Tab-separated table of C-alpha atoms in Angstrom:
chain	number	residue	atom	x	y	z
M	1	MET	CA	96.224	106.685	202.069
M	2	SER	CA	98.833	105.491	199.578
M	3	GLU	CA	101.422	107.786	198.005
M	4	SER	CA	100.049	107.238	194.489
M	5	SER	CA	96.468	108.085	195.396
M	6	ARG	CA	97.535	111.172	197.335
M	7	PHE	CA	99.802	112.627	194.682
M	8	GLY	CA	99.023	111.030	191.321
M	9	LEU	CA	99.322	112.690	187.948
M	10	GLY	CA	97.224	115.701	187.080
M	11	ARG	CA	96.382	119.178	188.300
M	12	VAL	CA	96.741	120.188	191.930
M	13	THR	CA	93.684	121.075	193.979
M	14	GLU	CA	93.629	123.180	197.119
M	15	LEU	CA	92.965	120.048	199.134
M	16	ASP	CA	96.165	118.511	197.721
M	17	ARG	CA	98.108	121.632	198.705
M	18	LYS	CA	96.673	121.566	202.244
M	19	LEU	CA	97.527	117.888	202.621
M	20	ALA	CA	101.096	118.474	201.449
M	21	ALA	CA	101.479	121.511	203.719
M	22	THR	CA	100.209	119.458	206.663
M	23	GLU	CA	102.774	116.748	205.960
M	24	ILE	CA	105.575	119.301	205.776
M	25	GLU	CA	104.447	120.983	209.006
M	26	HIS	CA	104.266	117.607	210.724
M	27	ALA	CA	107.789	116.760	209.560
M	28	ARG	CA	108.997	120.150	210.841
M	29	SER	CA	107.319	119.614	214.214
M	30	THR	CA	108.966	116.205	214.592
M	31	GLY	CA	112.386	117.658	213.764
M	32	ALA	CA	112.824	116.229	210.277
M	33	TYR	CA	113.118	119.768	208.825
M	34	ASP	CA	114.313	123.019	210.275
M	35	GLY	CA	112.305	126.207	209.764
M	36	GLY	CA	114.143	127.239	206.583
M	37	GLU	CA	113.754	123.852	204.904
M	38	ALA	CA	110.064	123.706	205.794
M	39	ALA	CA	109.550	127.230	204.407
M	40	ARG	CA	111.345	126.284	201.182
M	41	ARG	CA	109.193	123.178	200.765
M	42	LEU	CA	106.000	125.112	201.524
M	43	ALA	CA	106.963	127.645	198.839
M	44	HIS	CA	107.352	124.783	196.360
M	45	VAL	CA	103.932	123.476	197.411
M	46	ARG	CA	102.334	126.870	196.709
M	47	ARG	CA	103.989	127.054	193.256
M	48	ALA	CA	103.271	123.421	192.270
M	49	ALA	CA	101.082	123.174	189.182
M	50	THR	CA	101.021	119.389	188.877
M	51	ARG	CA	100.761	116.611	191.397
M	52	ALA	CA	104.183	115.329	190.372
M	53	ALA	CA	105.690	118.693	191.328
M	54	LEU	CA	103.729	118.602	194.577
M	55	ARG	CA	105.067	115.135	195.329
M	56	ALA	CA	108.594	116.407	194.687
M	57	ALA	CA	108.058	119.347	197.038
M	58	VAL	CA	107.029	117.014	199.841
M	59	ALA	CA	109.548	114.238	199.154
M	60	GLY	CA	112.614	116.130	198.012
M	61	GLY	CA	114.034	119.030	196.056
M	62	ALA	CA	112.271	120.929	193.299
M	63	GLY	CA	114.220	119.228	190.502
M	64	THR	CA	113.397	115.657	191.531
M	65	ALA	CA	109.912	115.410	190.055
M	66	PRO	CA	109.727	112.999	187.126
M	67	PRO	CA	108.194	114.386	183.966
M	68	PRO	CA	104.483	113.484	183.774
M	69	ALA	CA	104.992	112.117	180.265
M	70	LEU	CA	107.572	109.651	181.594
M	71	GLU	CA	105.190	108.509	184.322
M	72	ALA	CA	102.359	107.954	181.810
M	73	ALA	CA	104.528	106.420	179.058
M	74	PRO	CA	104.271	102.746	180.147
M	75	ARG	CA	100.466	102.858	180.200
M	76	ILE	CA	100.382	104.567	176.807
M	77	ALA	CA	102.926	102.144	175.328
M	78	GLY	CA	101.043	99.146	176.738
M	79	ALA	CA	97.698	100.347	175.421
M	80	LEU	CA	99.192	101.155	172.018
M	81	TRP	CA	100.894	97.747	171.883
M	82	ALA	CA	97.637	95.976	172.761
M	83	ALA	CA	95.672	97.923	170.133
M	84	VAL	CA	98.236	97.323	167.380
M	85	SER	CA	98.519	93.641	168.322
M	86	ALA	CA	94.740	93.218	168.247
M	87	ALA	CA	94.508	94.949	164.863
M	88	ASN	CA	97.304	92.777	163.476
M	89	PHE	CA	95.625	89.645	164.809
M	90	VAL	CA	92.379	90.571	163.054
M	91	ILE	CA	94.256	91.267	159.805
M	92	TRP	CA	96.169	87.982	160.152
M	93	LEU	CA	92.911	86.143	160.786
M	94	PHE	CA	91.232	87.672	157.717
M	95	ILE	CA	94.240	86.896	155.511
M	96	GLY	CA	94.178	83.317	156.751
M	97	LEU	CA	90.439	82.880	156.280
M	98	ILE	CA	90.199	84.593	152.898
M	99	GLY	CA	93.492	83.659	151.268
M	100	GLY	CA	94.346	80.488	153.137
M	101	GLN	CA	97.850	81.773	153.962
M	102	TRP	CA	98.498	81.125	157.649
M	103	ASP	CA	101.866	82.718	158.300
M	104	PRO	CA	102.316	82.532	162.078
M	105	LEU	CA	105.742	84.198	162.011
M	106	TRP	CA	104.257	87.494	160.807
M	107	LEU	CA	101.911	87.629	163.761
M	108	ILE	CA	104.599	86.577	166.249
M	109	TRP	CA	107.084	89.217	165.079
M	110	VAL	CA	104.527	92.006	165.329
M	111	VAL	CA	103.223	90.983	168.757
M	112	LEU	CA	106.594	90.168	170.304
M	113	GLY	CA	108.362	93.166	168.754
M	114	GLY	CA	105.789	95.579	170.131
M	115	GLY	CA	105.873	93.812	173.485
M	116	VAL	CA	109.639	94.227	173.699
M	117	LEU	CA	109.273	97.934	172.975
M	118	ALA	CA	106.550	98.324	175.622
M	119	VAL	CA	108.681	96.506	178.199
M	120	GLY	CA	111.605	98.763	177.258
M	121	VAL	CA	109.524	101.863	177.957
M	122	TRP	CA	108.433	100.374	181.286
M	123	GLY	CA	112.063	99.613	182.149
M	124	ALA	CA	113.172	103.138	181.254
M	125	ARG	CA	110.563	104.611	183.593
M	126	ASP	CA	111.559	102.246	186.419
M	127	ARG	CA	115.248	103.006	185.895
M	128	ASP	CA	114.492	106.725	186.066
M	129	ARG	CA	112.609	106.176	189.338
M	130	ARG	CA	115.521	104.216	190.813
M	131	MET	CA	118.016	106.864	189.747
M	132	ARG	CA	115.903	109.639	191.258
M	133	THR	CA	115.546	107.688	194.502
M	134	ALA	CA	119.285	107.070	194.640
M	135	SER	CA	120.088	110.733	193.987
M	136	GLU	CA	117.638	111.867	196.675
M	137	SER	CA	119.139	109.550	199.281
M	138	ALA	CA	122.731	110.544	198.438
M	139	PRO	CA	124.193	113.207	200.716
């Protein structure tokens, strides 16, 4: 089962907690964690309210979980960009059909400008992920 399907965004169920606890116990039994570290991670699993916090309890420290809003931001920005671009295309089409004024630059600036912003949000989320990964792997 992939990491994203096991611990996606949203509320934690008891099954999620049991799965995370099983992973921590397995890591302890193979020597990846000592008893104290496993107990600390299990305590974080019991207190986790979101799946992002649960993922952080299994993967690393308590402060390493990305904010859920940051994880969802690229999808929201992409959907908002697509909706605004579609609305602007319809408006541009009506202006062209009714008034005969086909100004392609207006449409291009709106579509490309929103696309640049959506890509920027995506890049910010990916940069945050890389920084969190680098800080977790640092000693």
